[in-house]
Structures are given as structure tokens and as C-alpha cells.
Amino acid sequence: HHHDIRDLLAFSLTEQKRYEEALTVCRETVGGTPMTREMEGRSCWVLLKSGKPVEAIEAMEQLLKREPDYIWIISLLANCYR
């Protein structure tokens, strides 16, 4: 799966603190298709890891409005409020 490779790349870039590059990878559209929920979720995680919790929380809340059953994001958001 193409998004799996991009997800690994975004994860790796984030671990290297190359946050802007990681976000770019997450937000790239492939062949004009919209961002997958997995890549949108990864971009939320990158924002969180990059020290932008307000932006991350807003992005997660927007994602959950469209994908209310997305367990990973529900969990990620819940951790923000602990």
C-alpha cells in the first residue's frame, strides 16, 4: 500500500524532528485522491509531536467529525486531556 510507505516516512521524519517534511508527506495527494484518514491521522500525530497541541487537537476534532469511529484518533485526543 502506497500510504503505508508514506506513513512510515512521515513517522521516521518526525522521529528525526523534521516536522515540516513529515507534514508535507502526510498532506501530499497521490494521483489527485484526497488524503486518507490514516495520513490525516498521522498529520495530527506529527503536529502533536512537534509541540503544537492546539493545532493538533483542532485537527483531531475535525477528523473525528468525519470519522467518529477512528479509535486511534479518539485515543490520541483523550491522551491530550490527561
Short mmCIF file of N, CA and C in Angstrom, two decimals:
data_model
loop_
_atom_site.label_atom_id
_atom_site.label_comp_id
_atom_site.label_asym_id
_atom_site.label_seq_id
_atom_site.Cartn_x
_atom_site.Cartn_y
_atom_site.Cartn_z
N HIS A 1 0.84 -1.20 0.00
CA HIS A 1 0.00 0.00 0.00
C HIS A 1 0.88 1.25 0.00
N HIS A 2 0.52 2.16 -0.89
CA HIS A 2 1.30 3.39 -1.03
C HIS A 2 1.28 4.23 0.24
N HIS A 3 0.08 4.29 0.90
CA HIS A 3 0.01 5.14 2.10
C HIS A 3 0.82 4.56 3.25
N ASP A 4 1.03 3.23 3.26
CA ASP A 4 1.84 2.61 4.32
C ASP A 4 3.28 3.12 4.26
N ILE A 5 3.81 3.21 3.06
CA ILE A 5 5.17 3.70 2.87
C ILE A 5 5.26 5.17 3.28
N ARG A 6 4.27 5.94 2.88
CA ARG A 6 4.25 7.36 3.25
C ARG A 6 4.10 7.52 4.76
N ASP A 7 3.30 6.65 5.38
CA ASP A 7 3.13 6.71 6.82
C ASP A 7 4.46 6.43 7.53
N LEU A 8 5.17 5.42 7.08
CA LEU A 8 6.48 5.10 7.66
C LEU A 8 7.45 6.26 7.47
N LEU A 9 7.42 6.88 6.29
CA LEU A 9 8.30 8.01 6.03
C LEU A 9 7.96 9.18 6.95
N ALA A 10 6.68 9.49 7.09
CA ALA A 10 6.26 10.59 7.98
C ALA A 10 6.65 10.29 9.42
N PHE A 11 6.48 9.04 9.84
CA PHE A 11 6.86 8.63 11.19
C PHE A 11 8.37 8.83 11.40
N SER A 12 9.14 8.35 10.43
CA SER A 12 10.60 8.45 10.51
C SER A 12 11.08 9.90 10.54
N LEU A 13 10.51 10.73 9.68
CA LEU A 13 10.87 12.15 9.65
C LEU A 13 10.55 12.82 10.98
N THR A 14 9.42 12.45 11.57
CA THR A 14 9.02 13.03 12.86
C THR A 14 10.00 12.63 13.94
N GLU A 15 10.41 11.36 13.94
CA GLU A 15 11.39 10.89 14.92
C GLU A 15 12.71 11.65 14.79
N GLN A 16 13.01 12.12 13.57
CA GLN A 16 14.22 12.92 13.32
C GLN A 16 13.98 14.41 13.55
N LYS A 17 12.78 14.75 14.07
CA LYS A 17 12.37 16.13 14.32
C LYS A 17 12.31 16.98 13.04
N ARG A 18 12.04 16.32 11.92
CA ARG A 18 11.88 17.01 10.64
C ARG A 18 10.38 17.13 10.36
N TYR A 19 9.75 17.95 11.23
CA TYR A 19 8.29 18.00 11.28
C TYR A 19 7.64 18.55 10.02
N GLU A 20 8.20 19.62 9.47
CA GLU A 20 7.59 20.20 8.26
C GLU A 20 7.61 19.22 7.10
N GLU A 21 8.73 18.50 6.96
CA GLU A 21 8.82 17.49 5.90
C GLU A 21 7.81 16.38 6.14
N ALA A 22 7.66 15.98 7.39
CA ALA A 22 6.70 14.93 7.73
C ALA A 22 5.28 15.36 7.39
N LEU A 23 4.94 16.60 7.71
CA LEU A 23 3.60 17.11 7.39
C LEU A 23 3.38 17.17 5.89
N THR A 24 4.41 17.55 5.15
CA THR A 24 4.30 17.59 3.69
C THR A 24 4.01 16.20 3.14
N VAL A 25 4.69 15.19 3.66
CA VAL A 25 4.46 13.81 3.23
C VAL A 25 3.01 13.41 3.53
N CYS A 26 2.52 13.76 4.71
CA CYS A 26 1.14 13.41 5.09
C CYS A 26 0.12 14.06 4.17
N ARG A 27 0.40 15.29 3.80
CA ARG A 27 -0.61 16.08 3.09
C ARG A 27 -0.54 15.96 1.58
N GLU A 28 0.51 15.30 1.07
CA GLU A 28 0.62 15.10 -0.38
C GLU A 28 -0.55 14.24 -0.84
N THR A 29 -1.15 14.63 -1.95
CA THR A 29 -2.18 13.78 -2.52
C THR A 29 -1.53 12.94 -3.61
N VAL A 30 -1.97 11.71 -3.73
CA VAL A 30 -1.41 10.79 -4.71
C VAL A 30 -2.42 10.64 -5.83
N GLY A 31 -2.02 11.05 -7.01
CA GLY A 31 -2.91 10.92 -8.16
C GLY A 31 -4.22 11.67 -8.01
N GLY A 32 -4.17 12.78 -7.25
CA GLY A 32 -5.36 13.60 -7.10
C GLY A 32 -6.37 13.06 -6.10
N THR A 33 -6.07 11.93 -5.47
CA THR A 33 -7.01 11.39 -4.48
C THR A 33 -6.85 12.15 -3.17
N PRO A 34 -7.93 12.33 -2.42
CA PRO A 34 -7.84 13.06 -1.15
C PRO A 34 -6.96 12.31 -0.14
N MET A 35 -6.50 13.02 0.85
CA MET A 35 -5.69 12.43 1.91
C MET A 35 -6.50 11.33 2.60
N THR A 36 -5.89 10.18 2.83
CA THR A 36 -6.58 9.10 3.54
C THR A 36 -6.73 9.48 5.01
N ARG A 37 -7.65 8.84 5.68
CA ARG A 37 -7.82 9.14 7.11
C ARG A 37 -6.56 8.77 7.88
N GLU A 38 -5.85 7.73 7.42
CA GLU A 38 -4.62 7.33 8.09
C GLU A 38 -3.56 8.42 7.99
N MET A 39 -3.43 9.02 6.81
CA MET A 39 -2.43 10.08 6.65
C MET A 39 -2.87 11.35 7.35
N GLU A 40 -4.16 11.60 7.38
CA GLU A 40 -4.66 12.75 8.12
C GLU A 40 -4.42 12.54 9.62
N GLY A 41 -4.64 11.31 10.07
CA GLY A 41 -4.35 10.98 11.47
C GLY A 41 -2.88 11.12 11.80
N ARG A 42 -2.03 10.67 10.87
CA ARG A 42 -0.59 10.81 11.08
C ARG A 42 -0.21 12.29 11.16
N SER A 43 -0.83 13.13 10.35
CA SER A 43 -0.50 14.56 10.40
C SER A 43 -0.89 15.15 11.76
N CYS A 44 -1.99 14.67 12.35
CA CYS A 44 -2.37 15.11 13.70
C CYS A 44 -1.28 14.72 14.70
N TRP A 45 -0.79 13.49 14.58
CA TRP A 45 0.26 12.98 15.47
C TRP A 45 1.54 13.81 15.31
N VAL A 46 1.88 14.13 14.05
CA VAL A 46 3.08 14.95 13.80
C VAL A 46 2.94 16.31 14.47
N LEU A 47 1.78 16.93 14.33
CA LEU A 47 1.54 18.23 14.98
C LEU A 47 1.74 18.13 16.48
N LEU A 48 1.21 17.07 17.06
CA LEU A 48 1.34 16.85 18.50
C LEU A 48 2.80 16.70 18.89
N LYS A 49 3.53 15.86 18.15
CA LYS A 49 4.94 15.61 18.45
C LYS A 49 5.81 16.85 18.24
N SER A 50 5.36 17.73 17.34
CA SER A 50 6.16 18.93 17.03
C SER A 50 5.90 20.08 18.00
N GLY A 51 5.10 19.80 19.05
CA GLY A 51 4.86 20.82 20.06
C GLY A 51 3.78 21.81 19.70
N LYS A 52 2.81 21.36 18.89
CA LYS A 52 1.68 22.22 18.50
C LYS A 52 0.38 21.57 18.94
N PRO A 53 0.17 21.44 20.26
CA PRO A 53 -1.02 20.71 20.73
C PRO A 53 -2.35 21.36 20.33
N VAL A 54 -2.40 22.67 20.31
CA VAL A 54 -3.67 23.34 19.96
C VAL A 54 -4.06 23.00 18.52
N GLU A 55 -3.09 23.11 17.60
CA GLU A 55 -3.35 22.76 16.20
C GLU A 55 -3.71 21.29 16.06
N ALA A 56 -2.98 20.45 16.80
CA ALA A 56 -3.22 19.00 16.74
C ALA A 56 -4.63 18.67 17.21
N ILE A 57 -5.05 19.25 18.32
CA ILE A 57 -6.38 18.98 18.87
C ILE A 57 -7.46 19.45 17.90
N GLU A 58 -7.29 20.64 17.33
CA GLU A 58 -8.27 21.13 16.34
C GLU A 58 -8.36 20.18 15.16
N ALA A 59 -7.21 19.72 14.67
CA ALA A 59 -7.18 18.80 13.52
C ALA A 59 -7.84 17.47 13.87
N MET A 60 -7.58 16.96 15.08
CA MET A 60 -8.19 15.69 15.51
C MET A 60 -9.71 15.83 15.64
N GLU A 61 -10.16 16.95 16.20
CA GLU A 61 -11.61 17.17 16.34
C GLU A 61 -12.28 17.24 14.97
N GLN A 62 -11.63 17.90 14.01
CA GLN A 62 -12.17 17.96 12.64
C GLN A 62 -12.23 16.57 12.02
N LEU A 63 -11.17 15.80 12.20
CA LEU A 63 -11.11 14.45 11.65
C LEU A 63 -12.21 13.58 12.27
N LEU A 64 -12.40 13.69 13.57
CA LEU A 64 -13.42 12.87 14.25
C LEU A 64 -14.85 13.25 13.87
N LYS A 65 -15.06 14.49 13.43
CA LYS A 65 -16.40 14.86 12.93
C LYS A 65 -16.74 14.03 11.70
N ARG A 66 -15.73 13.76 10.86
CA ARG A 66 -15.93 12.97 9.64
C ARG A 66 -15.77 11.47 9.87
N GLU A 67 -14.93 11.11 10.83
CA GLU A 67 -14.61 9.70 11.09
C GLU A 67 -14.78 9.40 12.58
N PRO A 68 -16.03 9.41 13.08
CA PRO A 68 -16.25 9.31 14.53
C PRO A 68 -15.82 7.97 15.15
N ASP A 69 -15.57 6.97 14.32
CA ASP A 69 -15.17 5.65 14.84
C ASP A 69 -13.66 5.41 14.75
N TYR A 70 -12.89 6.45 14.50
CA TYR A 70 -11.44 6.30 14.31
C TYR A 70 -10.77 6.20 15.68
N ILE A 71 -10.63 4.95 16.15
CA ILE A 71 -10.19 4.66 17.52
C ILE A 71 -8.84 5.28 17.84
N TRP A 72 -7.88 5.19 16.91
CA TRP A 72 -6.55 5.73 17.18
C TRP A 72 -6.61 7.23 17.52
N ILE A 73 -7.41 7.97 16.77
CA ILE A 73 -7.50 9.41 16.99
C ILE A 73 -8.29 9.71 18.27
N ILE A 74 -9.31 8.91 18.56
CA ILE A 74 -10.04 9.08 19.82
C ILE A 74 -9.06 8.92 20.98
N SER A 75 -8.22 7.90 20.91
CA SER A 75 -7.23 7.63 21.95
C SER A 75 -6.19 8.74 22.04
N LEU A 76 -5.69 9.19 20.88
CA LEU A 76 -4.70 10.26 20.83
C LEU A 76 -5.26 11.54 21.47
N LEU A 77 -6.51 11.85 21.13
CA LEU A 77 -7.16 13.05 21.66
C LEU A 77 -7.38 12.92 23.17
N ALA A 78 -7.80 11.75 23.60
CA ALA A 78 -8.02 11.53 25.03
C ALA A 78 -6.73 11.74 25.81
N ASN A 79 -5.61 11.30 25.26
CA ASN A 79 -4.31 11.48 25.92
C ASN A 79 -3.93 12.96 26.06
N CYS A 80 -4.44 13.79 25.17
CA CYS A 80 -4.16 15.23 25.25
C CYS A 80 -4.81 15.86 26.48
N TYR A 81 -5.89 15.25 26.94
CA TYR A 81 -6.63 15.82 28.07
C TYR A 81 -6.26 15.19 29.41
N ARG A 82 -5.26 14.30 29.40
CA ARG A 82 -4.82 13.68 30.66
C ARG A 82 -3.86 14.56 31.39
#
